[in-house]
Amino acid sequence: MHTPKEKPFAVIGERLPRYDGVDKVTGKAIFGPDVTLPGTLYGFILRSPHAHARIRSIDTSRAAALPGVYAVVTAADLPPAEDTEHRYARDNTLAGDKVLYAGHAVAAVAARTPTIAEAAARLIAVEYEVLPAVTDVLEAMRDDAPILHEEMRTRSLAGRGDRPSNIASHFRHVKGDPARGFAAAEVIVEREFHTLTVHQSYIEPQAATAVWSDGGALTIYTTTQGAFAVRDHVAWLLRLPLSSVRVIPTEVGGAFGGKNTSYVDVVAALLARKARRPVKVTMPRADVFMATGPSSGAVFRVKMGATRDGRITAAQAELYYAAGAYPGSPVGSGANVMFGPYAIPNGQIDGYDVVTNGPRVSSYRAPGGTPANFAAETVIDELAEKLGLDPIEFRLRNHAREGDERLDGGTHGHLGGIETLEAARACAHYNAPLGDPRPGMRRGRGVAHAYWGNWGGRSSCTLTVNGDGTVNLVTSSVDLSGTRTTIAMQAAEALQLPPERIRPSVGDTDNTGYADVSAGSRTTYATGIAAIKAAENIITQMRARAADVWGVPVASVVYANGVFASGSDLRFTFAELARLATESGGAISSMVNVDVPKWGAGFSTQIADVEVDPETGKVTLLRYTVVQDVGRAVHPAMVEGQMQGGATQGIGWALYEGYVYNEQGQMLNANFLDYKIPTALDVPLIETIIVEVPYPEHPFGVRGVGEPPIIPPPAAIANAIYRAIGVRPDRLPMTPAHLLEKMGVIGNR
Amino acid sequence: MNETGIHKQLVSATINGEPVEFLCEPQQSLLECLRDILGLTGTKEGCNDGNCGACSVLLDGQLVNSCLVLGVEIQGRSVTTVEGLADWRGLHPIQQAFLDADGFQCGFCTPGILIATKALLDREPNPSEAQIRAWLSGNLCRCTGYDKIVRAVQSAAAQLRTSAASPLC
């Protein structure tokens, strides 16, 4: 459809100041917890201490009687469930007959102060019948495991299972003839990997403030990746017309997929309706860990075979993902990512979505991809080693190209993976000596490579031309980390105007067109396309206005570099025509809604240098490089920031992070002291190499950027650890204890 | 006294250079007082247990987590929050450096990191990268990977050293 323009662009590729930057450094930006309306009450949610229990009774009378309390709600205040999916969502808002994880919401209170609300919640008497709990995915699959949902039967290609099971679904992808592929292999590696549940750990907790008009319209201020997603969710659970729910998204203090899902909005709305006052519900950090959607812990069994000349002949994998309390783990996405970079003629992937007594998982940046890549890229590294091949060379020999069929089905589109690997092989870091370790230490270098599909989806953009020649840009795509700027830059490029003439903002569900969540690395890409089309409409309208004013045919009016012209003597600057046009003939504006059907995949290759202390098992990152194909870097500094931030989250996943449960299924580390995310001391300066293989379906060649960089770190670091100490980690996080076990320094726990 | 039998206390302090008086319950943290009573929502709550640094403020010039200080403890003392960094001349050089270096993404941890940076540069005008990383290790940022934050601090330090050397302002 479009041919990418040749560089240079006027605006694309510039490191411009962010439109929202000043408010972010002065404290003026309003985030979810910062919203307080006149008369706001404070909500507090009472949560189950038990990981699995039947609720026998709830007595809220003492709480309701406490002075200062305005409303108490339970699941009884929600409309009844309509179908299974609706019941899952309803029960995850406020538990029905059972609690399925420690932290499951049971009741909520609104009171004049947070102190009173919490005190009142403690007065709610809940009688539980405690049931055995299961948090481990393999244990949950056993025949004698405690069953979370009595009515659940396994869905699979064979149909519906005949007895209760925690395995919600099982899928199988087969390509070619796996048995023959392995028979043709001269080297085979087969391994098992275990990973833990991890959390997005955005620093801003979920917070929503709900207020009802006396006419029955609901307004919610909330921190979310998708105002429309929250609107649809709230209307669905409260059985309201979509038109009666207005969701106004605030600034978002980190999300990474975790704010695709709504947690406190419905509770705030219920409390506000009962109290007839605005109610704000903010989640304490422990609740964020225990009761929002983290990413699945998972188990992988991987087998790969190759010939002596370095061709992969077959791959086979089983993926077991813990979904938490309700089905919906990202196991399908894990299967997509796992062998995605490679052209493999034969293979089989089996995926299992398994419910466990933990919080219902949600998306986390490249959902499901990071642990699957850890498993596959560790095996790839071992194959390369056994074949005596450079790990990048081995990957290049097997790399997929446009038109290749993946093992999970589906066909690759336009790819920049080979260019990414080649840039990594050529970069200074990969060719630099490792340097001598400190006394007693060992050093190693590892690489890993990842594919991520990205997304397009529905977006909307409205441009309005003002009489002074400035332009307002409103999208319904929530800005998580600078997309107001990258969208406005694309509009400026298309309008051929300086970027300071555009003022972008994020609208709400009453005043913008529909948009999917800001997720899947889609916002700069898909909402950018909406902005470009809106800009093209604006130019078309303004050419027509100029033609009217001049009395010339529209076809004779050309627009270039901010000037409309016809013939040799008729000229209007954009601002001159804007003034004329807004004074007569009505406003010039354009709203464009798109559903972008195609998008370009992203690739990230990462190189890690580590130093390992073989006595303590401590891993220190010495040097780290992220190489990524981004299609076209709209704002290179922000692209670098995505690459560095994504890699750092992956480093946390690799070395530090994981949910720890006790025997009763209660999370033991629901705080930032015991659930350790990387600090400034834990990571080196992260080098970035931006590769630009323009994606032909976008006018400027843009691909999604945000997700690919989180995928390779665990494998890159694991492969570096192997080069350092000669053992291959097979668990995440790769703690000192895990490495000491692998080295035989301490026994298996 | 309110419904729960708690007597509020009167606190007089200096906040961002201005005299302030407010009533708070004795168990309320400085963070709650700043945000909920005084409307200074630039200071953020990320964990409320001293582990994330989003609520960092200066108390008599010392870097503290305001969630770990009681409101009543600031009686007669001086507090600086992110709202107190810029003045009539415009942004503080630290704020400008973070803008110029893209030293933030979502911006939620940023107020705490700016305040922590001010505390560092007030005592050490020319910190090494290792000193910057150690000093900021109490401030969690989940977006940036810290690279651009460290560079922003280095740039702010250089700018402040230059302006200290030329006493025009």
PDB file of N, CA and C in Angstrom, chain A residues 416-451:
ATOM      1  N   GLY A 416      12.965  -8.327   9.842  1.00  0.00           N
ATOM      2  CA  GLY A 416      14.303  -7.748   9.909  1.00  0.00           C
ATOM      3  C   GLY A 416      15.200  -8.510  10.863  1.00  0.00           C
ATOM      4  N   GLY A 417      14.915  -9.789  11.064  1.00  0.00           N
ATOM      5  CA  GLY A 417      15.663 -10.566  12.056  1.00  0.00           C
ATOM      6  C   GLY A 417      17.097 -10.842  11.654  1.00  0.00           C
ATOM      7  N   ILE A 418      17.313 -11.112  10.378  1.00  0.00           N
ATOM      8  CA  ILE A 418      18.675 -11.423   9.934  1.00  0.00           C
ATOM      9  C   ILE A 418      19.558 -10.183  10.059  1.00  0.00           C
ATOM     10  N   GLU A 419      19.003  -9.032   9.671  1.00  0.00           N
ATOM     11  CA  GLU A 419      19.757  -7.780   9.803  1.00  0.00           C
ATOM     12  C   GLU A 419      20.103  -7.505  11.267  1.00  0.00           C
ATOM     13  N   THR A 420      19.186  -7.862  12.159  1.00  0.00           N
ATOM     14  CA  THR A 420      19.422  -7.637  13.588  1.00  0.00           C
ATOM     15  C   THR A 420      20.579  -8.508  14.077  1.00  0.00           C
ATOM     16  N   LEU A 421      20.543  -9.787  13.713  1.00  0.00           N
ATOM     17  CA  LEU A 421      21.624 -10.695  14.127  1.00  0.00           C
ATOM     18  C   LEU A 421      22.967 -10.256  13.526  1.00  0.00           C
ATOM     19  N   GLU A 422      22.927  -9.825  12.273  1.00  0.00           N
ATOM     20  CA  GLU A 422      24.176  -9.410  11.632  1.00  0.00           C
ATOM     21  C   GLU A 422      24.741  -8.159  12.292  1.00  0.00           C
ATOM     22  N   ALA A 423      23.849  -7.252  12.704  1.00  0.00           N
ATOM     23  CA  ALA A 423      24.327  -6.058  13.411  1.00  0.00           C
ATOM     24  C   ALA A 423      24.946  -6.445  14.751  1.00  0.00           C
ATOM     25  N   ALA A 424      24.367  -7.455  15.402  1.00  0.00           N
ATOM     26  CA  ALA A 424      24.932  -7.911  16.673  1.00  0.00           C
ATOM     27  C   ALA A 424      26.314  -8.539  16.446  1.00  0.00           C
ATOM     28  N   ARG A 425      26.428  -9.344  15.379  1.00  0.00           N
ATOM     29  CA  ARG A 425      27.706 -10.008  15.125  1.00  0.00           C
ATOM     30  C   ARG A 425      28.797  -8.981  14.803  1.00  0.00           C
ATOM     31  N   ALA A 426      28.398  -7.871  14.196  1.00  0.00           N
ATOM     32  CA  ALA A 426      29.389  -6.871  13.777  1.00  0.00           C
ATOM     33  C   ALA A 426      29.704  -5.848  14.859  1.00  0.00           C
ATOM     34  N   CYS A 427      28.931  -5.833  15.960  1.00  0.00           N
ATOM     35  CA  CYS A 427      29.056  -4.706  16.890  1.00  0.00           C
ATOM     36  C   CYS A 427      30.316  -4.818  17.745  1.00  0.00           C
ATOM     37  N   ALA A 428      30.704  -3.679  18.298  1.00  0.00           N
ATOM     38  CA  ALA A 428      31.943  -3.602  19.077  1.00  0.00           C
ATOM     39  C   ALA A 428      31.920  -4.573  20.257  1.00  0.00           C
ATOM     40  N   HIS A 429      30.781  -4.636  20.937  1.00  0.00           N
ATOM     41  CA  HIS A 429      30.710  -5.476  22.121  1.00  0.00           C
ATOM     42  C   HIS A 429      31.007  -6.941  21.775  1.00  0.00           C
ATOM     43  N   TYR A 430      30.378  -7.448  20.708  1.00  0.00           N
ATOM     44  CA  TYR A 430      30.539  -8.873  20.396  1.00  0.00           C
ATOM     45  C   TYR A 430      31.980  -9.207  20.022  1.00  0.00           C
ATOM     46  N   ASN A 431      32.711  -8.210  19.534  1.00  0.00           N
ATOM     47  CA  ASN A 431      34.072  -8.452  19.079  1.00  0.00           C
ATOM     48  C   ASN A 431      35.133  -8.011  20.083  1.00  0.00           C
ATOM     49  N   ALA A 432      34.685  -7.494  21.219  1.00  0.00           N
ATOM     50  CA  ALA A 432      35.639  -7.032  22.236  1.00  0.00           C
ATOM     51  C   ALA A 432      36.061  -8.199  23.115  1.00  0.00           C
ATOM     52  N   PRO A 433      37.312  -8.173  23.608  1.00  0.00           N
ATOM     53  CA  PRO A 433      37.706  -9.216  24.554  1.00  0.00           C
ATOM     54  C   PRO A 433      36.875  -9.121  25.837  1.00  0.00           C
ATOM     55  N   LEU A 434      36.684 -10.272  26.484  1.00  0.00           N
ATOM     56  CA  LEU A 434      35.914 -10.288  27.731  1.00  0.00           C
ATOM     57  C   LEU A 434      36.646  -9.595  28.868  1.00  0.00           C
ATOM     58  N   GLY A 435      37.963  -9.599  28.790  1.00  0.00           N
ATOM     59  CA  GLY A 435      38.754  -9.013  29.873  1.00  0.00           C
ATOM     60  C   GLY A 435      39.001 -10.031  30.965  1.00  0.00           C
ATOM     61  N   ASP A 436      40.023  -9.782  31.757  1.00  0.00           N
ATOM     62  CA  ASP A 436      40.385 -10.737  32.799  1.00  0.00           C
ATOM     63  C   ASP A 436      39.450 -10.608  33.985  1.00  0.00           C
ATOM     64  N   PRO A 437      38.984 -11.735  34.508  1.00  0.00           N
ATOM     65  CA  PRO A 437      38.139 -11.657  35.703  1.00  0.00           C
ATOM     66  C   PRO A 437      38.951 -11.232  36.928  1.00  0.00           C
ATOM     67  N   ARG A 438      38.229 -10.752  37.913  1.00  0.00           N
ATOM     68  CA  ARG A 438      38.877 -10.488  39.201  1.00  0.00           C
ATOM     69  C   ARG A 438      39.315 -11.831  39.792  1.00  0.00           C
ATOM     70  N   PRO A 439      40.250 -11.811  40.711  1.00  0.00           N
ATOM     71  CA  PRO A 439      40.766 -13.079  41.251  1.00  0.00           C
ATOM     72  C   PRO A 439      39.639 -13.979  41.763  1.00  0.00           C
ATOM     73  N   GLY A 440      39.657 -15.241  41.337  1.00  0.00           N
ATOM     74  CA  GLY A 440      38.656 -16.207  41.799  1.00  0.00           C
ATOM     75  C   GLY A 440      37.357 -16.175  41.029  1.00  0.00           C
ATOM     76  N   MET A 441      37.182 -15.205  40.155  1.00  0.00           N
ATOM     77  CA  MET A 441      35.922 -15.057  39.418  1.00  0.00           C
ATOM     78  C   MET A 441      36.043 -15.696  38.036  1.00  0.00           C
ATOM     79  N   ARG A 442      34.891 -15.904  37.411  1.00  0.00           N
ATOM     80  CA  ARG A 442      34.868 -16.442  36.041  1.00  0.00           C
ATOM     81  C   ARG A 442      33.992 -15.539  35.181  1.00  0.00           C
ATOM     82  N   ARG A 443      34.404 -15.392  33.949  1.00  0.00           N
ATOM     83  CA  ARG A 443      33.626 -14.540  33.039  1.00  0.00           C
ATOM     84  C   ARG A 443      33.078 -15.326  31.865  1.00  0.00           C
ATOM     85  N   GLY A 444      31.967 -14.852  31.323  1.00  0.00           N
ATOM     86  CA  GLY A 444      31.408 -15.473  30.131  1.00  0.00           C
ATOM     87  C   GLY A 444      30.568 -14.476  29.356  1.00  0.00           C
ATOM     88  N   ARG A 445      30.390 -14.771  28.076  1.00  0.00           N
ATOM     89  CA  ARG A 445      29.547 -13.930  27.210  1.00  0.00           C
ATOM     90  C   ARG A 445      28.473 -14.807  26.588  1.00  0.00           C
ATOM     91  N   GLY A 446      27.248 -14.321  26.604  1.00  0.00           N
ATOM     92  CA  GLY A 446      26.154 -15.081  25.999  1.00  0.00           C
ATOM     93  C   GLY A 446      25.333 -14.208  25.081  1.00  0.00           C
ATOM     94  N   VAL A 447      24.660 -14.868  24.134  1.00  0.00           N
ATOM     95  CA  VAL A 447      23.730 -14.135  23.268  1.00  0.00           C
ATOM     96  C   VAL A 447      22.402 -14.874  23.238  1.00  0.00           C
ATOM     97  N   ALA A 448      21.378 -14.135  22.914  1.00  0.00           N
ATOM     98  CA  ALA A 448      20.070 -14.726  22.646  1.00  0.00           C
ATOM     99  C   ALA A 448      19.344 -13.822  21.666  1.00  0.00           C
ATOM    100  N   HIS A 449      18.392 -14.417  20.988  1.00  0.00           N
ATOM    101  CA  HIS A 449      17.711 -13.740  19.883  1.00  0.00           C
ATOM    102  C   HIS A 449      16.224 -13.994  20.036  1.00  0.00           C
ATOM    103  N   ALA A 450      15.416 -12.983  19.749  1.00  0.00           N
ATOM    104  CA  ALA A 450      13.981 -13.156  19.961  1.00  0.00           C
ATOM    105  C   ALA A 450      13.160 -12.543  18.851  1.00  0.00           C
ATOM    106  N   TYR A 451      12.050 -13.199  18.595  1.00  0.00           N
ATOM    107  CA  TYR A 451      11.024 -12.718  17.673  1.00  0.00           C
ATOM    108  C   TYR A 451       9.804 -12.327  18.487  1.00  0.00           C
TER     109      TYR A 451
END
